[in-house]
């Protein structure tokens, strides 16, 4: 099942009707027109500010994962976040974030504290947002964050593709908060949670 994407039209509808169903009357996903990327308001490494570039994800194998609901659910479950029955995962936005020196991409394999502006995303203050980050080893890092004053703050293990999600009730469209449990690996197809293709952007 392909994930629901909120573009500009869907975003406006969601902001106006926060409890609107995420499925149309015929039970088909409501699709947005474009993928959205939150702006980076700040990025620091060891307390020092750095400039981060922001572009769309172009790697097809990465997009195949971030836009596939079941694969995202598997990644969340692998990291202790089991999506309950009756809830669906909505992709809010995605982007490829990189560090450049003199206009040339550089691998940055240190922890990066980042603040994202959630204004472009269909998420409001208090919403739980899951940030999925593709690490340099090809595995997905999952971070649970809460939108505060329009900002999503996370610490990433390096810079590379990132996707933003929320889990919502299929009937009401309201955010479903999930508490982290012990990673439930039994029965999870971990091959869907790794991208093998080498990429100059990810260093994989």
XYZ file of N, CA, C and O in Angstrom:
816
model
N 0.840 -1.198 0.000
C 0.000 0.000 0.000
C 0.873 1.246 0.000
O 1.756 1.401 0.829
N 0.665 2.110 -0.962
C 1.434 3.342 -1.019
C 0.944 4.304 0.051
O -0.240 4.387 0.349
N 1.904 5.044 0.597
C 1.561 5.957 1.669
C 0.806 7.176 1.180
O 0.970 7.626 0.051
N -0.015 7.705 2.055
C -0.718 8.951 1.803
C 0.307 10.075 1.841
O 1.153 10.124 2.727
N 0.241 10.984 0.878
C 1.146 12.121 0.857
C 0.332 13.398 0.940
O -0.629 13.568 0.216
N 0.757 14.286 1.812
C 0.086 15.569 1.925
C 0.837 16.605 1.122
O 1.982 16.924 1.429
N 0.216 17.123 0.076
C 0.784 18.234 -0.679
C 0.086 19.510 -0.267
O -0.574 19.565 0.764
N 0.198 20.549 -1.076
C -0.345 21.847 -0.677
C -1.853 21.815 -0.501
O -2.395 22.373 0.445
N -2.568 21.143 -1.420
C -4.028 21.104 -1.315
C -4.466 20.289 -0.113
O -5.332 20.692 0.659
N -3.837 19.116 0.057
C -4.209 18.257 1.183
C -3.816 18.898 2.501
O -4.500 18.756 3.505
N -2.692 19.623 2.493
C -2.251 20.286 3.710
C -3.268 21.333 4.158
O -3.625 21.397 5.324
N -3.763 22.110 3.217
C -4.740 23.146 3.568
C -6.001 22.517 4.130
O -6.570 22.998 5.115
N -6.445 21.418 3.522
C -7.643 20.747 3.999
C -7.424 20.184 5.391
O -8.296 20.240 6.247
N -6.236 19.643 5.626
C -5.948 19.051 6.927
C -5.895 20.120 8.008
O -6.368 19.923 9.122
N -5.315 21.272 7.678
C -5.235 22.336 8.673
C -6.624 22.874 9.008
O -6.899 23.245 10.138
N -7.496 22.908 8.018
C -8.836 23.442 8.244
C -9.733 22.440 8.955
O -10.595 22.809 9.738
N -9.516 21.149 8.691
C -10.337 20.103 9.294
C -9.422 19.063 9.915
O -9.160 18.030 9.332
N -8.926 19.350 11.121
C -7.935 18.493 11.745
C -8.454 17.098 12.015
O -7.689 16.158 12.159
N -9.767 16.908 12.077
C -10.316 15.586 12.352
C -10.863 14.931 11.093
O -11.569 13.946 11.159
N -10.524 15.466 9.919
C -11.043 14.898 8.673
C -10.460 13.519 8.436
O -9.306 13.273 8.748
N -11.251 12.587 7.894
C -10.738 11.258 7.604
C -9.595 11.327 6.605
O -9.551 12.204 5.753
N -8.661 10.376 6.701
C -7.549 10.345 5.766
C -7.881 9.512 4.544
O -7.077 9.380 3.644
N -9.075 8.931 4.500
C -9.516 8.176 3.340
C -10.772 8.804 2.758
O -11.606 9.317 3.475
N -10.874 8.767 1.434
C -12.058 9.295 0.769
C -13.214 8.327 0.937
O -13.066 7.248 1.500
N -14.399 8.722 0.436
C -15.607 7.910 0.604
C -15.447 6.519 -0.007
O -16.017 5.550 0.489
N -14.639 6.406 -1.072
C -14.452 5.095 -1.701
C -13.296 4.322 -1.078
O -12.827 3.330 -1.610
N -12.803 4.818 0.063
C -11.734 4.187 0.832
C -10.373 4.280 0.145
O -9.447 3.560 0.480
N -10.236 5.171 -0.835
C -8.953 5.343 -1.497
C -8.138 6.398 -0.765
O -8.698 7.341 -0.202
N -6.804 6.261 -0.725
C -5.979 7.254 -0.022
C -6.116 8.628 -0.650
O -6.257 8.757 -1.857
N -6.105 9.655 0.171
C -6.124 11.026 -0.325
C -4.682 11.405 -0.667
O -3.827 11.455 0.208
N -4.405 11.647 -1.933
C -3.054 11.935 -2.364
C -2.813 13.421 -2.509
O -3.659 14.158 -3.003
N -1.640 13.886 -2.078
C -1.251 15.268 -2.290
C -0.603 15.412 -3.667
O -0.365 14.437 -4.364
N -0.319 16.661 -4.062
C 0.239 16.873 -5.388
C 1.761 16.835 -5.410
O 2.368 16.542 -6.430
N 2.408 17.139 -4.292
C 3.865 17.119 -4.235
C 4.310 16.645 -2.858
O 3.565 16.684 -1.893
N 5.558 16.174 -2.782
C 6.158 15.888 -1.486
C 6.604 17.213 -0.874
O 7.039 18.123 -1.564
N 6.495 17.323 0.447
C 6.863 18.558 1.127
C 8.143 18.352 1.929
O 8.420 17.258 2.425
N 8.925 19.418 2.049
C 10.142 19.357 2.851
C 10.126 20.508 3.858
O 9.938 21.667 3.468
N 10.325 20.201 5.125
C 10.410 21.291 6.101
C 11.748 21.986 5.947
O 12.753 21.375 5.601
N 11.770 23.278 6.178
C 13.044 23.987 6.101
C 13.889 23.692 7.328
O 13.376 23.400 8.405
N 15.194 23.749 7.165
C 16.111 23.551 8.284
C 16.357 24.906 8.935
O 16.870 25.830 8.300
N 15.952 25.054 10.192
C 16.144 26.335 10.871
C 17.515 26.410 11.538
O 18.064 27.502 11.715
N 18.072 25.247 11.892
C 19.402 25.238 12.514
C 19.975 23.833 12.473
O 19.254 22.848 12.603
N 21.296 23.749 12.287
C 22.007 22.475 12.344
C 23.343 22.713 13.035
O 24.073 23.644 12.685
N 23.649 21.888 14.031
C 24.908 22.057 14.759
C 25.605 20.713 14.939
O 24.959 19.670 15.068
N 26.926 20.755 14.945
C 27.755 19.589 15.243
C 28.720 19.997 16.347
O 29.467 20.968 16.198
N 28.681 19.282 17.462
C 29.513 19.623 18.623
C 29.315 21.079 19.035
O 30.262 21.776 19.415
N 28.059 21.556 18.900
C 27.739 22.903 19.315
C 28.092 23.982 18.305
O 27.840 25.163 18.546
N 28.659 23.584 17.164
C 29.050 24.547 16.128
C 28.037 24.507 14.992
O 27.728 23.437 14.460
N 27.528 25.668 14.584
C 26.546 25.719 13.509
C 27.182 25.367 12.173
O 28.314 25.764 11.889
N 26.433 24.605 11.354
C 26.883 24.267 10.017
C 25.779 24.594 9.020
O 24.617 24.698 9.394
N 26.153 24.763 7.762
C 25.190 24.999 6.703
C 24.810 23.662 6.078
O 25.680 22.871 5.712
N 23.512 23.425 5.956
C 23.018 22.159 5.418
C 22.228 22.428 4.141
O 21.403 23.340 4.096
N 22.500 21.639 3.096
C 21.734 21.768 1.861
C 20.505 20.874 1.931
O 20.502 19.850 2.605
N 19.471 21.266 1.221
C 18.181 20.583 1.275
C 17.705 20.329 -0.150
O 17.559 21.257 -0.938
N 17.479 19.062 -0.489
C 16.994 18.725 -1.829
C 16.016 17.560 -1.734
O 15.884 16.924 -0.688
N 15.336 17.295 -2.842
C 14.405 16.171 -2.868
C 15.171 14.858 -2.937
O 16.282 14.794 -3.479
N 14.585 13.809 -2.376
C 15.173 12.477 -2.501
C 14.981 12.001 -3.937
O 13.867 12.018 -4.460
N 16.060 11.577 -4.571
C 15.981 11.116 -5.961
C 16.292 9.634 -6.111
O 15.990 9.049 -7.147
N 16.905 9.024 -5.106
C 17.251 7.606 -5.182
C 15.964 6.777 -5.164
O 15.205 6.794 -4.189
N 15.715 6.038 -6.239
C 14.465 5.285 -6.364
C 14.315 4.221 -5.293
O 13.205 3.960 -4.815
N 15.413 3.579 -4.905
C 15.325 2.538 -3.873
C 14.962 3.128 -2.517
O 14.256 2.515 -1.731
N 15.444 4.332 -2.255
C 15.091 5.014 -1.003
C 13.623 5.420 -1.034
O 12.877 5.195 -0.078
N 13.194 5.988 -2.159
C 11.796 6.405 -2.294
C 10.851 5.215 -2.188
O 9.741 5.337 -1.662
N 11.288 4.069 -2.681
C 10.451 2.869 -2.612
C 10.153 2.502 -1.169
O 9.059 2.040 -0.849
N 11.115 2.737 -0.284
C 10.920 2.436 1.133
C 10.066 3.505 1.803
O 9.066 3.196 2.449
N 10.432 4.770 1.631
C 9.756 5.832 2.389
C 8.308 6.032 1.956
O 7.503 6.577 2.723
N 7.957 5.572 0.758
C 6.580 5.733 0.287
C 5.754 4.452 0.362
O 4.659 4.396 -0.175
N 6.266 3.432 1.031
C 5.552 2.169 1.161
C 5.116 1.995 2.620
O 5.953 1.856 3.515
N 3.815 2.015 2.850
C 3.304 1.978 4.222
C 3.770 0.753 4.993
O 4.165 0.862 6.155
N 3.717 -0.427 4.383
C 4.083 -1.635 5.108
C 5.560 -1.630 5.493
O 5.934 -2.038 6.590
N 6.406 -1.151 4.579
C 7.836 -1.096 4.895
C 8.101 -0.117 6.033
O 8.938 -0.368 6.906
N 7.389 1.000 6.022
C 7.562 1.975 7.099
C 7.063 1.395 8.420
O 7.704 1.555 9.458
N 5.938 0.702 8.378
C 5.429 0.057 9.594
C 6.439 -0.954 10.127
O 6.644 -1.074 11.342
N 7.074 -1.712 9.227
C 8.076 -2.688 9.644
C 9.269 -2.003 10.309
O 9.787 -2.471 11.324
N 9.708 -0.889 9.733
C 10.824 -0.145 10.300
C 10.455 0.392 11.687
O 11.238 0.302 12.630
N 9.249 0.933 11.811
C 8.799 1.434 13.113
C 8.744 0.304 14.142
O 9.219 0.451 15.272
N 8.180 -0.830 13.735
C 8.069 -1.968 14.658
C 9.435 -2.473 15.074
O 9.659 -2.815 16.237
N 10.358 -2.524 14.119
C 11.725 -2.967 14.402
C 12.378 -2.095 15.468
O 13.244 -2.537 16.211
N 11.933 -0.857 15.532
C 12.496 0.089 16.499
C 11.599 0.297 17.718
O 11.771 1.265 18.464
N 10.624 -0.608 17.900
C 9.811 -0.578 19.114
C 8.531 0.212 19.030
O 7.869 0.420 20.049
N 8.152 0.669 17.837
C 6.920 1.449 17.679
C 5.933 0.672 16.807
O 6.012 0.724 15.584
N 5.034 -0.038 17.433
C 4.071 -0.849 16.697
C 2.818 -0.030 16.396
O 2.148 0.476 17.287
N 2.507 0.091 15.106
C 1.314 0.828 14.694
C 0.085 -0.012 15.023
O -0.033 -1.155 14.571
N -0.851 0.511 15.817
C -2.011 -0.290 16.231
C -2.990 -0.535 15.090
O -3.006 0.199 14.084
N -3.812 -1.568 15.262
C -4.872 -1.855 14.297
C -5.812 -0.660 14.199
O -6.154 -0.043 15.203
N -6.218 -0.336 12.986
C -7.124 0.790 12.797
C -6.411 2.112 12.598
O -7.051 3.155 12.484
N -5.074 2.062 12.556
C -4.297 3.284 12.331
C -3.468 3.119 11.065
O -3.139 2.005 10.659
N -3.158 4.227 10.443
C -2.340 4.208 9.233
C -1.195 5.197 9.375
O -1.226 6.089 10.217
N -0.169 5.010 8.548
C 1.000 5.885 8.588
C 0.905 6.880 7.435
O 0.686 6.494 6.290
N 1.061 8.152 7.742
C 0.968 9.214 6.736
C 2.335 9.866 6.569
O 2.947 10.294 7.548
N 2.818 9.923 5.344
C 4.077 10.613 5.092
C 3.801 12.106 4.977
O 2.945 12.543 4.219
N 4.508 12.888 5.790
C 4.308 14.331 5.825
C 5.254 15.054 4.872
O 4.924 16.100 4.327
N 6.431 14.509 4.707
C 7.433 15.139 3.861
C 8.700 14.320 3.874
O 8.851 13.387 4.665
N 9.611 14.670 2.981
C 10.871 13.946 2.890
C 11.904 14.828 2.218
O 11.562 15.752 1.472
N 13.163 14.563 2.483
C 14.208 15.363 1.878
C 15.564 14.724 2.067
O 15.737 13.821 2.896
N 16.517 15.168 1.257
C 17.887 14.681 1.340
C 18.734 15.833 1.855
O 18.836 16.878 1.202
N 19.314 15.666 3.029
C 20.062 16.735 3.674
C 21.551 16.404 3.650
O 21.958 15.290 3.992
N 22.347 17.380 3.218
C 23.772 17.147 3.060
C 24.588 18.335 3.556
O 24.081 19.447 3.710
N 25.870 18.061 3.765
C 26.815 19.071 4.232
C 27.822 19.308 3.117
O 28.334 18.361 2.522
N 28.071 20.561 2.806
C 29.003 20.892 1.726
C 30.120 21.795 2.224
O 29.912 22.637 3.093
N 31.296 21.575 1.674
C 32.440 22.441 1.945
C 32.918 22.979 0.607
O 33.251 22.201 -0.297
N 32.904 24.294 0.464
C 33.282 24.942 -0.801
C 32.466 24.405 -1.970
O 32.977 24.187 -3.074
N 31.166 24.149 -1.708
C 30.268 23.706 -2.768
C 30.352 22.241 -3.109
O 29.665 21.768 -4.022
N 31.157 21.476 -2.367
C 31.295 20.049 -2.647
C 30.759 19.226 -1.470
O 31.063 19.542 -0.316
N 29.954 18.178 -1.762
C 29.403 17.340 -0.682
C 30.505 16.669 0.133
O 31.515 16.236 -0.412
N 30.324 16.634 1.445
C 31.280 15.982 2.332
C 30.515 15.029 3.237
O 29.439 15.347 3.720
N 31.081 13.841 3.454
C 30.457 12.902 4.381
C 30.549 13.465 5.793
O 31.615 13.908 6.228
N 29.438 13.456 6.479
C 29.403 13.935 7.851
C 28.819 12.820 8.696
O 27.608 12.625 8.728
N 29.681 12.058 9.349
C 29.228 10.875 10.070
C 29.208 11.102 11.581
O 29.350 10.178 12.364
N 29.033 12.361 11.957
C 28.899 12.710 13.364
C 27.441 13.008 13.674
O 26.633 13.226 12.777
N 27.125 13.030 14.959
C 25.765 13.390 15.371
C 25.497 14.850 15.016
O 26.330 15.724 15.264
N 24.336 15.082 14.411
C 23.962 16.431 13.996
C 22.651 16.798 14.674
O 21.646 16.104 14.511
N 22.665 17.883 15.454
C 21.437 18.364 16.063
C 20.744 19.280 15.060
O 21.334 20.265 14.617
N 19.499 18.936 14.713
C 18.806 19.687 13.679
C 17.430 20.150 14.140
O 16.746 19.452 14.893
N 17.053 21.320 13.674
C 15.721 21.853 13.922
C 15.051 22.071 12.583
O 15.611 22.727 11.702
N 13.848 21.494 12.418
C 13.104 21.603 11.174
C 11.850 22.445 11.391
O 11.157 22.298 12.393
N 11.557 23.304 10.424
C 10.352 24.111 10.455
C 9.194 23.263 9.927
O 9.200 22.841 8.776
N 8.209 23.001 10.772
C 7.095 22.120 10.407
C 5.988 22.844 9.646
O 4.950 22.253 9.365
N 6.213 24.088 9.268
C 5.152 24.879 8.625
C 4.645 24.231 7.345
O 3.470 24.346 7.008
N 5.510 23.561 6.605
C 5.108 22.938 5.347
C 4.459 21.573 5.537
O 3.993 20.972 4.569
N 4.475 21.063 6.752
C 3.974 19.711 7.012
C 2.589 19.752 7.647
O 2.228 20.694 8.328
N 1.833 18.706 7.423
C 0.498 18.606 8.019
C 0.618 18.114 9.457
O 0.119 17.061 9.834
N 1.305 18.885 10.278
C 1.489 18.553 11.694
C 1.423 19.837 12.491
O 1.858 20.894 12.030
N 0.867 19.735 13.687
C 0.707 20.920 14.530
C 1.375 20.682 15.874
O 1.789 19.568 16.195
N 1.492 21.738 16.656
C 2.119 21.637 17.975
C 1.458 20.525 18.793
O 0.230 20.423 18.844
N 2.290 19.709 19.414
C 1.802 18.608 20.229
C 1.718 17.291 19.487
O 1.593 16.239 20.115
N 1.784 17.319 18.157
C 1.717 16.081 17.372
C 3.013 15.285 17.515
O 4.114 15.857 17.498
N 2.860 13.978 17.643
C 4.016 13.097 17.591
C 4.383 12.895 16.120
O 3.546 12.535 15.300
N 5.637 13.130 15.791
C 6.131 12.946 14.427
C 7.290 11.952 14.459
O 8.191 12.075 15.298
N 7.249 10.977 13.568
C 8.337 10.023 13.458
C 9.275 10.470 12.345
O 8.848 10.742 11.219
N 10.549 10.551 12.679
C 11.572 10.941 11.715
C 12.386 9.701 11.377
O 13.017 9.108 12.255
N 12.340 9.283 10.120
C 13.115 8.136 9.662
C 14.315 8.648 8.882
O 14.164 9.397 7.908
N 15.502 8.261 9.329
C 16.742 8.761 8.744
C 17.576 7.586 8.239
O 17.859 6.652 8.979
N 17.950 7.635 6.965
C 18.767 6.576 6.379
C 20.236 6.814 6.728
O 20.864 7.753 6.240
N 20.780 5.940 7.586
C 22.159 6.110 8.032
C 23.141 5.649 6.959
O 22.781 5.023 5.968
N 24.412 5.939 7.182
C 25.441 5.600 6.196
C 25.650 4.100 6.050
O 26.183 3.648 5.031
N 25.215 3.318 7.041
C 25.357 1.862 6.917
C 24.164 1.235 6.207
O 24.072 0.011 6.082
N 23.225 2.050 5.728
C 22.077 1.533 4.989
C 20.891 1.181 5.856
O 19.853 0.767 5.341
N 21.011 1.344 7.176
C 19.902 1.028 8.076
C 19.161 2.316 8.427
O 19.697 3.414 8.333
N 17.911 2.132 8.852
C 17.058 3.277 9.166
C 17.071 3.585 10.651
O 16.844 2.716 11.491
N 17.323 4.832 10.969
C 17.242 5.344 12.326
C 15.849 5.938 12.513
O 15.366 6.665 11.651
N 15.191 5.603 13.627
C 13.844 6.102 13.897
C 13.866 6.986 15.137
O 14.342 6.585 16.197
N 13.360 8.193 14.994
C 13.313 9.136 16.108
C 11.884 9.616 16.287
O 11.238 10.035 15.328
N 11.386 9.536 17.518
C 10.066 10.071 17.836
C 10.241 11.485 18.372
O 11.005 11.714 19.313
N 9.561 12.449 17.743
C 9.672 13.841 18.167
C 8.278 14.425 18.341
O 7.290 13.888 17.845
N 8.201 15.518 19.052
C 6.941 16.233 19.240
C 7.108 17.644 18.694
O 8.115 18.312 18.974
N 6.162 18.079 17.905
C 6.218 19.431 17.342
C 6.008 20.450 18.467
O 5.020 20.381 19.189
N 6.945 21.351 18.619
C 6.856 22.397 19.642
C 7.126 23.750 18.998
O 8.176 23.961 18.387
N 6.164 24.653 19.109
C 6.270 25.995 18.527
C 6.634 25.921 17.047
O 7.447 26.715 16.548
N 6.045 24.937 16.357
C 6.249 24.800 14.927
C 7.578 24.204 14.519
O 7.934 24.208 13.339
N 8.320 23.676 15.500
C 9.656 23.149 15.227
C 9.742 21.669 15.606
O 9.195 21.238 16.620
N 10.432 20.901 14.771
C 10.745 19.504 15.066
C 12.240 19.422 15.328
O 13.051 19.688 14.437
N 12.630 19.091 16.562
C 14.045 19.001 16.922
C 14.466 17.541 17.042
O 13.819 16.761 17.738
N 15.554 17.176 16.363
C 16.059 15.811 16.415
C 17.581 15.829 16.375
O 18.189 16.814 15.949
N 18.176 14.727 16.814
C 19.615 14.519 16.652
C 19.791 13.335 15.728
O 19.354 12.225 16.036
N 20.409 13.571 14.572
C 20.577 12.538 13.562
C 21.997 11.987 13.580
O 22.951 12.711 13.878
N 22.116 10.722 13.231
C 23.425 10.076 13.133
C 23.988 10.348 11.731
O 23.974 9.496 10.857
N 24.453 11.576 11.518
C 24.956 11.968 10.206
C 23.867 12.625 9.371
O 22.755 12.865 9.839
N 24.196 12.937 8.116
C 23.252 13.572 7.206
C 23.048 12.712 5.963
O 24.005 12.171 5.420
N 21.805 12.610 5.545
C 21.407 11.807 4.385
C 19.886 11.877 4.302
O 19.270 12.698 4.972
N 19.228 11.006 3.499
C 17.770 11.095 3.360
C 17.000 10.974 4.680
O 17.343 10.161 5.536
N 15.966 11.811 4.799
C 15.108 11.844 5.982
C 13.657 11.901 5.526
O 13.338 12.567 4.547
N 12.786 11.180 6.221
C 11.355 11.228 5.917
C 10.591 11.452 7.224
O 10.998 10.975 8.286
N 9.481 12.180 7.129
C 8.691 12.563 8.297
C 7.295 11.938 8.200
O 6.651 12.001 7.148
N 6.819 11.368 9.308
C 5.535 10.669 9.314
C 4.760 10.977 10.585
O 5.328 11.357 11.614
N 3.437 10.761 10.500
C 2.635 10.670 11.711
C 1.702 9.477 11.554
O 1.408 9.039 10.435
N 1.280 8.937 12.675
C 0.359 7.807 12.692
C -1.014 8.349 13.062
O -1.157 9.052 14.067
N -2.020 8.051 12.230
C -3.351 8.606 12.466
C -4.419 7.519 12.469
O -4.252 6.455 11.858
N -5.490 7.794 13.175
C -6.645 6.910 13.187
C -7.312 6.954 11.815
O -7.571 8.026 11.273
N -7.586 5.792 11.224
C -8.146 5.745 9.876
C -9.533 6.381 9.787
O -9.908 6.892 8.729
N -10.290 6.362 10.866
C -11.648 6.898 10.828
C -11.699 8.391 11.121
O -12.454 9.126 10.493
N -10.914 8.838 12.092
C -11.006 10.238 12.510
C -9.910 11.119 11.935
O -10.066 12.337 11.867
N -8.795 10.519 11.531
C -7.672 11.309 11.043
C -6.858 11.942 12.157
O -5.910 12.683 11.902
N -7.210 11.665 13.422
C -6.479 12.234 14.552
C -5.186 11.459 14.804
O -5.101 10.257 14.556
N -4.175 12.168 15.296
C -2.878 11.555 15.567
C -2.990 10.512 16.668
O -3.624 10.746 17.705
N -2.390 9.361 16.425
C -2.333 8.282 17.415
C -0.920 8.268 17.987
O 0.057 8.075 17.267
N -0.791 8.513 19.283
C 0.525 8.515 19.908
C 0.940 7.094 20.254
O 0.143 6.294 20.754
N 2.205 6.779 19.984
C 2.723 5.436 20.227
C 3.897 5.521 21.195
O 4.826 6.297 20.987
N 3.840 4.727 22.259
C 4.925 4.657 23.229
C 5.895 3.561 22.810
O 5.484 2.487 22.397
N 7.182 3.836 22.924
C 8.188 2.861 22.512
C 8.189 1.655 23.434
O 8.151 1.771 24.650
N 8.230 0.475 22.808
C 8.318 -0.776 23.542
C 9.634 -1.450 23.175
O 10.409 -0.932 22.376
N 9.869 -2.619 23.750
C 11.055 -3.375 23.357
C 10.947 -3.704 21.876
O 9.876 -4.060 21.390
N 12.055 -3.578 21.146
C 12.036 -3.850 19.707
C 11.499 -5.245 19.450
O 12.010 -6.239 19.951
N 10.407 -5.310 18.687
C 9.765 -6.594 18.399
C 10.227 -7.071 17.032
O 9.625 -6.766 16.018
N 11.315 -7.822 17.011
C 11.909 -8.226 15.736
C 11.292 -9.494 15.159
O 11.468 -9.782 13.985
N 10.623 -10.259 15.989
C 10.050 -11.518 15.512
C 9.035 -11.261 14.411
O 8.106 -10.490 14.573
N 9.227 -11.891 13.295
C 8.271 -11.785 12.200
C 8.424 -10.541 11.349
O 7.660 -10.335 10.423
N 9.433 -9.711 11.621
C 9.638 -8.505 10.836
C 10.616 -8.789 9.707
O 11.672 -9.364 9.927
N 10.253 -8.417 8.512
C 11.124 -8.600 7.358
C 12.125 -7.461 7.325
O 11.872 -6.406 6.762
N 13.285 -7.689 7.946
C 14.254 -6.609 8.095
C 14.883 -6.195 6.772
O 15.494 -5.130 6.685
N 14.752 -7.014 5.743
C 15.341 -6.639 4.456
C 14.665 -5.406 3.888
O 15.244 -4.695 3.080
N 13.433 -5.134 4.304
C 12.736 -3.945 3.797
C 13.225 -2.690 4.493
O 12.922 -1.596 4.063
N 13.992 -2.869 5.570
C 14.423 -1.716 6.341
C 15.863 -1.315 6.025
O 16.500 -0.627 6.781
N 16.371 -1.793 4.883
C 17.739 -1.459 4.520
C 17.810 -1.185 3.033
O 17.160 -1.831 2.230
N 18.620 -0.204 2.673
C 18.799 0.132 1.268
C 20.227 -0.233 0.885
O 21.185 0.246 1.488
N 20.373 -1.111 -0.102
C 21.685 -1.620 -0.460
C 22.409 -0.775 -1.494
O 23.621 -0.814 -1.600
N 21.666 -0.017 -2.282
C 22.259 0.717 -3.390
C 23.215 1.790 -2.905
O 22.929 2.527 -1.987
N 24.383 1.857 -3.527
C 25.342 2.890 -3.178
C 24.889 4.227 -3.742
O 24.356 4.300 -4.836
N 25.113 5.268 -2.994
C 24.685 6.598 -3.420
C 25.734 7.622 -3.021
O 26.246 7.588 -1.895
N 26.077 8.556 -3.898
C 27.050 9.596 -3.529
C 26.530 10.508 -2.434
O 27.298 11.138 -1.732
N 25.202 10.568 -2.270
C 24.639 11.435 -1.241
C 24.650 10.810 0.126
O 24.764 11.478 1.147
N 24.480 9.466 0.163
C 24.390 8.794 1.455
C 25.702 8.146 1.871
O 25.879 7.801 3.013
N 26.594 7.914 0.911
C 27.836 7.242 1.227
C 27.648 5.761 1.455
O 28.508 5.091 2.002
N 26.515 5.206 1.054
C 26.230 3.789 1.267
C 26.954 2.964 0.229
O 26.887 3.275 -0.943
